PDB file of C-alpha atoms in Angstrom:
ATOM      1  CA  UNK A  11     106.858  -2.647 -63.385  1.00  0.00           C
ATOM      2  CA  UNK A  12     107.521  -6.617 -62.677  1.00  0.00           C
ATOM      3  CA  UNK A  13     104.321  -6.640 -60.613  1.00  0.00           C
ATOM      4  CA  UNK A  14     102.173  -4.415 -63.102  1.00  0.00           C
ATOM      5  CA  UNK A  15     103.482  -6.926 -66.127  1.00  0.00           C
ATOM      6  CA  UNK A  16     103.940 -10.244 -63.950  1.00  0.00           C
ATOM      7  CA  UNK A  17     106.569 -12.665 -65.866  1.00  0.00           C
ATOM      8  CA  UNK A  18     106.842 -10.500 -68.330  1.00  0.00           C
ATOM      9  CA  UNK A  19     108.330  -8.061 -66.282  1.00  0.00           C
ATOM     10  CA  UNK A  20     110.116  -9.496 -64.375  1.00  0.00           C
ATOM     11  CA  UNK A  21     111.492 -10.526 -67.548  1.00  0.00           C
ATOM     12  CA  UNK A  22     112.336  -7.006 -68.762  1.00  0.00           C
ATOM     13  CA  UNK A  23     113.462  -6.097 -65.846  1.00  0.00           C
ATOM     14  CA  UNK A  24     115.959  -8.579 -65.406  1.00  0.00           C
ATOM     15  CA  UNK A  25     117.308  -7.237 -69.317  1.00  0.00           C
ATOM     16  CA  UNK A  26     117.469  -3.883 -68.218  1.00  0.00           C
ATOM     17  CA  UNK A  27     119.136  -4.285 -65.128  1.00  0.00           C
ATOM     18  CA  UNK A  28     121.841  -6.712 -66.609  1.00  0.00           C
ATOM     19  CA  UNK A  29     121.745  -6.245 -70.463  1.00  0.00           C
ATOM     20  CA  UNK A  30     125.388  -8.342 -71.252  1.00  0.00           C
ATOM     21  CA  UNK A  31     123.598 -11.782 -69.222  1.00  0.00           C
ATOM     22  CA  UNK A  32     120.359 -11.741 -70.624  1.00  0.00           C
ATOM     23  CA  UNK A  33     120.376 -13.827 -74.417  1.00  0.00           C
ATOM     24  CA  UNK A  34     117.043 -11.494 -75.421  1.00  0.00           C
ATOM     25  CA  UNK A  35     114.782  -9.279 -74.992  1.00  0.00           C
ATOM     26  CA  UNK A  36     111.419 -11.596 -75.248  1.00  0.00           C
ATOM     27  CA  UNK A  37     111.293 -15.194 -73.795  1.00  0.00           C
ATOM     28  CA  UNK A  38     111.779 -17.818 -76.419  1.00  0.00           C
ATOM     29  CA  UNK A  39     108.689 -19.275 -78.708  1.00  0.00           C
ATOM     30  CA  UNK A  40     107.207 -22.407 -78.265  1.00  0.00           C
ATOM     31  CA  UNK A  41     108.651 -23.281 -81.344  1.00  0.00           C
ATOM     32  CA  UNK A  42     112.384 -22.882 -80.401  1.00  0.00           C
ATOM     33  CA  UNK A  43     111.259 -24.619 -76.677  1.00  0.00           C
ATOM     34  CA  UNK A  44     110.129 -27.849 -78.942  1.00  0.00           C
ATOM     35  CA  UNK A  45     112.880 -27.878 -81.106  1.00  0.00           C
ATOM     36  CA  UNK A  46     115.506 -27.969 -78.434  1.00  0.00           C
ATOM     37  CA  UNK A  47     113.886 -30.153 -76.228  1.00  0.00           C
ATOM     38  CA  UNK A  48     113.289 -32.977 -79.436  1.00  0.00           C
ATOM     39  CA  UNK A  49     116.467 -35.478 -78.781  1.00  0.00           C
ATOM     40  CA  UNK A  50     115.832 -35.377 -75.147  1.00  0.00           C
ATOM     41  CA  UNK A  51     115.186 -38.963 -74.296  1.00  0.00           C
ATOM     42  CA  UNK A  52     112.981 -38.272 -71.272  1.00  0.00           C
ATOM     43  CA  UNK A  53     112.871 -41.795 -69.956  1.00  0.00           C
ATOM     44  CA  UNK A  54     116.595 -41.701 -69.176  1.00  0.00           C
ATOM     45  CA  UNK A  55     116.484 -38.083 -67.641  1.00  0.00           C
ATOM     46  CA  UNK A  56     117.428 -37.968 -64.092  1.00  0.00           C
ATOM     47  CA  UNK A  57     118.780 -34.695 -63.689  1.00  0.00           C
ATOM     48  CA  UNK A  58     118.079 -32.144 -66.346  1.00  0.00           C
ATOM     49  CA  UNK A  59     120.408 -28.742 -65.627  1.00  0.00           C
ATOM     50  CA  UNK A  60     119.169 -25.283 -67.415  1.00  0.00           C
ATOM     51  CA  UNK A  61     121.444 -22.213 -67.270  1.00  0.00           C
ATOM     52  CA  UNK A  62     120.199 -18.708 -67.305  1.00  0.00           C
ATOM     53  CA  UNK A  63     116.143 -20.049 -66.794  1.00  0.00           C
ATOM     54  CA  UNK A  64     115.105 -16.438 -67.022  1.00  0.00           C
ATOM     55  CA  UNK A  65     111.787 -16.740 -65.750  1.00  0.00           C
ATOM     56  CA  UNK A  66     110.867 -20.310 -66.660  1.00  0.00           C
ATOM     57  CA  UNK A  67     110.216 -20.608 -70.069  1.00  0.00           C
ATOM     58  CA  UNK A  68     111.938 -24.010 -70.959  1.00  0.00           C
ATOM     59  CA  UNK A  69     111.526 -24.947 -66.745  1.00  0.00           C
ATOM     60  CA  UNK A  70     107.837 -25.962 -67.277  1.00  0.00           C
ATOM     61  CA  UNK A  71     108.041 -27.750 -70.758  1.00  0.00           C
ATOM     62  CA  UNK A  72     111.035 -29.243 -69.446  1.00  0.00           C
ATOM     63  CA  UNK A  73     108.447 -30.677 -66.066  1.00  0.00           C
ATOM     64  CA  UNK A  74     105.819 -31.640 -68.087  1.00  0.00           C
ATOM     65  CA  UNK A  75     108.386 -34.467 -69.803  1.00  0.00           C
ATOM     66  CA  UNK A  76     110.576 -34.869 -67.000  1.00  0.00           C
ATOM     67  CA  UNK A  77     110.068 -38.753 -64.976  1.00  0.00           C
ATOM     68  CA  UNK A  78     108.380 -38.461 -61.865  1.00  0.00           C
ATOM     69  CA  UNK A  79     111.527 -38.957 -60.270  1.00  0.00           C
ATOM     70  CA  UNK A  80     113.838 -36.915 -62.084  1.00  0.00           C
ATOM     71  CA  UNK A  81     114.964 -33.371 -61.582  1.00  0.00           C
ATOM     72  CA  UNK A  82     115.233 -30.184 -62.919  1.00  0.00           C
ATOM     73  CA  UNK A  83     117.962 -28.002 -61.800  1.00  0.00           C
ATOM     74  CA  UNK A  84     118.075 -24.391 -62.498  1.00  0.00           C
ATOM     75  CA  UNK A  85     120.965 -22.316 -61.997  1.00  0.00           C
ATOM     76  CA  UNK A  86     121.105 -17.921 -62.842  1.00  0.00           C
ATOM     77  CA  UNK A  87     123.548 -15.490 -61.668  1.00  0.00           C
ATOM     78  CA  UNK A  88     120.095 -13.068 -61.199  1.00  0.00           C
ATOM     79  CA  UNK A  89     118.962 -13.080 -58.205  1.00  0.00           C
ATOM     80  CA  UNK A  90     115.397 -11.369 -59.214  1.00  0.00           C
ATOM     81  CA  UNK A  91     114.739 -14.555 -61.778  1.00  0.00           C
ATOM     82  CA  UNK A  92     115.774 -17.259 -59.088  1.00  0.00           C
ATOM     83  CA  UNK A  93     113.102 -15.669 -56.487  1.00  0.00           C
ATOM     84  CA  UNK A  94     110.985 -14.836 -59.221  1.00  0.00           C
ATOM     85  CA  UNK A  95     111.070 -19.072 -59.624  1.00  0.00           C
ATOM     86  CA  UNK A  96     110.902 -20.371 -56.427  1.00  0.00           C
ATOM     87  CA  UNK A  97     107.749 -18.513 -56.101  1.00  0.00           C
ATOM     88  CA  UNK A  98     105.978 -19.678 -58.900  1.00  0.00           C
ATOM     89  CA  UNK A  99     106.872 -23.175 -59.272  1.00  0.00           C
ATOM     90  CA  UNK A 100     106.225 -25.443 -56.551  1.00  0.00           C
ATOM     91  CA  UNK A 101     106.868 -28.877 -57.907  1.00  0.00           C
ATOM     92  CA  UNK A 102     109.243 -30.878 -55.831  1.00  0.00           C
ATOM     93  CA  UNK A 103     111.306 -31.828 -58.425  1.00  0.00           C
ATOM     94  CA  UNK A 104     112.287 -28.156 -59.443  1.00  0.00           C
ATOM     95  CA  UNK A 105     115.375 -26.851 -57.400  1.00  0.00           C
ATOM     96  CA  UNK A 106     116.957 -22.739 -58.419  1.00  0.00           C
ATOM     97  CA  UNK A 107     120.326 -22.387 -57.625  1.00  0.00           C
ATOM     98  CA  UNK A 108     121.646 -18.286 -57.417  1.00  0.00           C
ATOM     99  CA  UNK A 109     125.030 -19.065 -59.312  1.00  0.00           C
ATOM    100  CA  UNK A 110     127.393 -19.357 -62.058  1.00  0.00           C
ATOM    101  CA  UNK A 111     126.909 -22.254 -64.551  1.00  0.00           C
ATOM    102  CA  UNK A 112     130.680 -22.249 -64.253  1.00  0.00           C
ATOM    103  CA  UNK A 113     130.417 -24.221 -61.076  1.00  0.00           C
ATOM    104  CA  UNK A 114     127.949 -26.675 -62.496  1.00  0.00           C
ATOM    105  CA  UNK A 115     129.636 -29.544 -61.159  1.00  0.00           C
ATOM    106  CA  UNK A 116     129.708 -28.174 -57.521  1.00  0.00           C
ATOM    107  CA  UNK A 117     126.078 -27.284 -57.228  1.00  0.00           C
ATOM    108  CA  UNK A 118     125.125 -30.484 -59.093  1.00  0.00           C
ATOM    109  CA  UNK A 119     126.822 -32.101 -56.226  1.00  0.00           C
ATOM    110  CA  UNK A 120     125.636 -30.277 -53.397  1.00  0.00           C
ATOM    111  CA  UNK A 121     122.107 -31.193 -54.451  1.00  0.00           C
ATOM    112  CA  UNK A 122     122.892 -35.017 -54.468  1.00  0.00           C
ATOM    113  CA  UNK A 123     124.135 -35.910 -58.082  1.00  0.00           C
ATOM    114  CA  UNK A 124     127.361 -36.515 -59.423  1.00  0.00           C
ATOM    115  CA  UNK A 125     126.488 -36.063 -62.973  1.00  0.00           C
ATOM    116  CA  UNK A 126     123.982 -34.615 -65.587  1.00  0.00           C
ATOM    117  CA  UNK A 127     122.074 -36.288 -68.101  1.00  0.00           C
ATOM    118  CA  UNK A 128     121.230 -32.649 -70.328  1.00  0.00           C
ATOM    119  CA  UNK A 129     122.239 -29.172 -69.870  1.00  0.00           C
ATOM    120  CA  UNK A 130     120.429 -26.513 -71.767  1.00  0.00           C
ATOM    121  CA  UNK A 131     121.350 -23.038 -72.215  1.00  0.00           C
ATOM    122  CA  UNK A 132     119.963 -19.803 -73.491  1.00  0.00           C
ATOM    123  CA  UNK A 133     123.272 -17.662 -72.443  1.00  0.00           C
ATOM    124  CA  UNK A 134     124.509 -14.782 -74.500  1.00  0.00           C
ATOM    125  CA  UNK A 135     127.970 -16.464 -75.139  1.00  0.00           C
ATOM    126  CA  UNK A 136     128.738 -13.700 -77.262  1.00  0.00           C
ATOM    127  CA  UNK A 137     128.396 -11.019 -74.444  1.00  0.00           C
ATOM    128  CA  UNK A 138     129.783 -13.261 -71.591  1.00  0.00           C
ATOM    129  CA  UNK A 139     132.600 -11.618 -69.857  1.00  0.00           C
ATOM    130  CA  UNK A 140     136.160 -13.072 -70.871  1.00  0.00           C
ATOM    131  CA  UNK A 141     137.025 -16.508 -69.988  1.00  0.00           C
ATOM    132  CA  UNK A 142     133.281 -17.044 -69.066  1.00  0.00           C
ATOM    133  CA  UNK A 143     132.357 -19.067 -72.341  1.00  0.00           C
ATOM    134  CA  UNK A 144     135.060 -21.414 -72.100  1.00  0.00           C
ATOM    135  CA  UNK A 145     134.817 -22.111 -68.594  1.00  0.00           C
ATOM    136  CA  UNK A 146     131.508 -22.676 -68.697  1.00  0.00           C
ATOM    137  CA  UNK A 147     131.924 -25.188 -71.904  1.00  0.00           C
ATOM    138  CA  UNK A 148     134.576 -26.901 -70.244  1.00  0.00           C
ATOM    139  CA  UNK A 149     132.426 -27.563 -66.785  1.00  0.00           C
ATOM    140  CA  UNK A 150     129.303 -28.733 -68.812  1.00  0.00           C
ATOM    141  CA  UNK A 151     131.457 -31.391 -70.610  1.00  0.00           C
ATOM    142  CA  UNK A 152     132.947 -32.347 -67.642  1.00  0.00           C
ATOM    143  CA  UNK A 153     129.290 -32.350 -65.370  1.00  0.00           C
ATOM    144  CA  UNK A 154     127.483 -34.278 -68.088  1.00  0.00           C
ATOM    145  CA  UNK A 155     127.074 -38.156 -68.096  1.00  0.00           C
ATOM    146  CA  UNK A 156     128.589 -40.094 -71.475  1.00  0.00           C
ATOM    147  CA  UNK A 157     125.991 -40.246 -73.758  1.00  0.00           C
ATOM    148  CA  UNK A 158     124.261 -36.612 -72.291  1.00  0.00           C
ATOM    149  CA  UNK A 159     123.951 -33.686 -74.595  1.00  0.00           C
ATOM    150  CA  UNK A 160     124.810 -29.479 -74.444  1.00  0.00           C
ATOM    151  CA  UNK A 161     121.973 -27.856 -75.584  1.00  0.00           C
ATOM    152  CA  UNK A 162     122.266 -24.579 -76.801  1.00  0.00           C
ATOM    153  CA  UNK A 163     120.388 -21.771 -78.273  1.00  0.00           C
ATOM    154  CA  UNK A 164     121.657 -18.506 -79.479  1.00  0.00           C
ATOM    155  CA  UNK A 165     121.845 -15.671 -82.385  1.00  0.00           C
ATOM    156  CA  UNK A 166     125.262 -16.213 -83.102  1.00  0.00           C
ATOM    157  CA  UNK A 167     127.562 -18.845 -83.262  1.00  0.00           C
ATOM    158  CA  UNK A 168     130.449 -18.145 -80.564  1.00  0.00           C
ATOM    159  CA  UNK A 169     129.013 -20.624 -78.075  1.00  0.00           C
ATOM    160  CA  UNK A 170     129.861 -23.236 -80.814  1.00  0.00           C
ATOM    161  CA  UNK A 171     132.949 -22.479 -80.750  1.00  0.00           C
ATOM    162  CA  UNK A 172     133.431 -23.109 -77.684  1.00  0.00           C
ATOM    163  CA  UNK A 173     131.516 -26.472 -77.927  1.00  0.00           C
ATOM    164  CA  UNK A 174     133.904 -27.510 -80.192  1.00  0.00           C
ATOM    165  CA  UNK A 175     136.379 -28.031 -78.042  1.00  0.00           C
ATOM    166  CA  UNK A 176     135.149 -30.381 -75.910  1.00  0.00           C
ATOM    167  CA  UNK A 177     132.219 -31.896 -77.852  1.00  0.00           C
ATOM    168  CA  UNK A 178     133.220 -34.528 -80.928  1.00  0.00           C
ATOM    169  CA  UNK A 179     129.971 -34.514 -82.417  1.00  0.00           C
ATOM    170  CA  UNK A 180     127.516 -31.166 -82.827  1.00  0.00           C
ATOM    171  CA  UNK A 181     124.478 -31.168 -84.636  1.00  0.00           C
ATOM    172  CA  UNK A 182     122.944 -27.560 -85.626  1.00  0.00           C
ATOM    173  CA  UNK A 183     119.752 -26.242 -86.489  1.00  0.00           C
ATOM    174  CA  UNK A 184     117.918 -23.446 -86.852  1.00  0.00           C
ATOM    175  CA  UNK A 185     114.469 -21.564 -85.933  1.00  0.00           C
ATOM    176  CA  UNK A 186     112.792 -19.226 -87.608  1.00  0.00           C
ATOM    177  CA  UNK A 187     109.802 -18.390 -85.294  1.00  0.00           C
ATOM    178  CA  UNK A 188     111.485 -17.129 -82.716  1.00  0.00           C
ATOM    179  CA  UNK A 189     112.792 -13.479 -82.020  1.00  0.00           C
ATOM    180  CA  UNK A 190     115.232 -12.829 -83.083  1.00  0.00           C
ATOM    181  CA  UNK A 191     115.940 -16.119 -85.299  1.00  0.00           C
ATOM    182  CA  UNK A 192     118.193 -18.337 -83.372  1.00  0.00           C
ATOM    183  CA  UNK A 193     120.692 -20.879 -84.332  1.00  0.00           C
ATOM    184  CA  UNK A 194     120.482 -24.328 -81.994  1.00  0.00           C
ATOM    185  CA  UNK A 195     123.434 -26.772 -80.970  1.00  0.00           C
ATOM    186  CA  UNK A 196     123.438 -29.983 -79.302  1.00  0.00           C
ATOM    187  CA  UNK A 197     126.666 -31.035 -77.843  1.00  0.00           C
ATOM    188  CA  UNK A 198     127.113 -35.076 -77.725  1.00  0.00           C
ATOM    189  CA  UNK A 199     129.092 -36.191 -74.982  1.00  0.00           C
ATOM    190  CA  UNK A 200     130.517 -39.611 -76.338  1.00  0.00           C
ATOM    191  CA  UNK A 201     129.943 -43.021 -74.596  1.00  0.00           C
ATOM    192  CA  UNK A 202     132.346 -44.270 -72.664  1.00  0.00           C
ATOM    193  CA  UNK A 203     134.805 -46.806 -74.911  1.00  0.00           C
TER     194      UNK A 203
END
């Protein structure tokens, strides 16, 4: 079926195979995409980290504003979506990592950084396995630069929860053009004092 439907599905395929990882059923709309990516300040991006890429729907928005020397780092605990990736983009500043976003900070150092400057994610926190959520919170505070930001979209509101722990100041929105309607967070990391 992935070859007969091409991203699309691969897409499906990917939510069949592994229902409880996968945040829908249908990429996100270009609507959601521009929302999210808004309080990015581009010209200070060096690395931007997405979790759970699926099959690139934020990764080529997120290249088009990206510096011509920053990167995009893309991490999925699907195999099938990380090849899926690596064969259809081919800029050099892409790089897809088969992992958990839990060990953020040891794949964003094996590829060279110490730190992020944005980390978005489309994960189902709400179907995550236990202690995934947190975990995953925790090592996106602790990966991301002062000043950098947790983005998040999602249908409910657990992954905010789990924000909240580690992120002082969260601003929320919401989209309607998207399916299903999602809610959006972004996670300030403060500045350093």
């Amino acid at each position: 079926m992935s070859r007969l439907l091409g991203q699309w599905g691969v897409f499906f395929r990917g939510f069949v195979e592994h229902p409880r990882m996968v945040g829908s059923i249908i990429p996100s709309s270009r609507f959601t995409i521009r929302k999210m990516l808004e309080p990015v300040k581009w010209e200070e991006c060096k690395l931007f980290v997405e979790y759970g890429p699926g099959v690139g729907t934020f990764c080529r928005p997120v290249l088009e504003r990206l510096p011509r020397d920053g990167k995009l780092l893309v991490i999925d605990t699907n195999p099938l979506y990380i090849d899926y990736l690596k064969r259809t983009i081919t800029d050099g500043r892409f790089v897809a990592v088969h992992g958990s976003a839990a060990d953020v900070q040891d794949i964003v150092r094996a590829i060279g950084y110490e730190e992020a400057d944005y980390v978005l994610s489309g994960l189902p926190f709400s179907t995550l396995p236990e202690g995934v959520g947190p975990a995953i919170a925790q090592a996106t505070h602790d990966v991301l630069r002062p000043g950098g930001a947790f983005l998040v979209y999602q249908f409910s509101a657990r992954a905010r929860d789990y924000m909240a722990k580690h992120f002082a100041r969260i601003e929320q929105g919401f989209e309607l053009w998207n399916v299903l309607p999602c809610q959006l967070f972004w996670g300030w990391k403060d500045e350093a004092a």
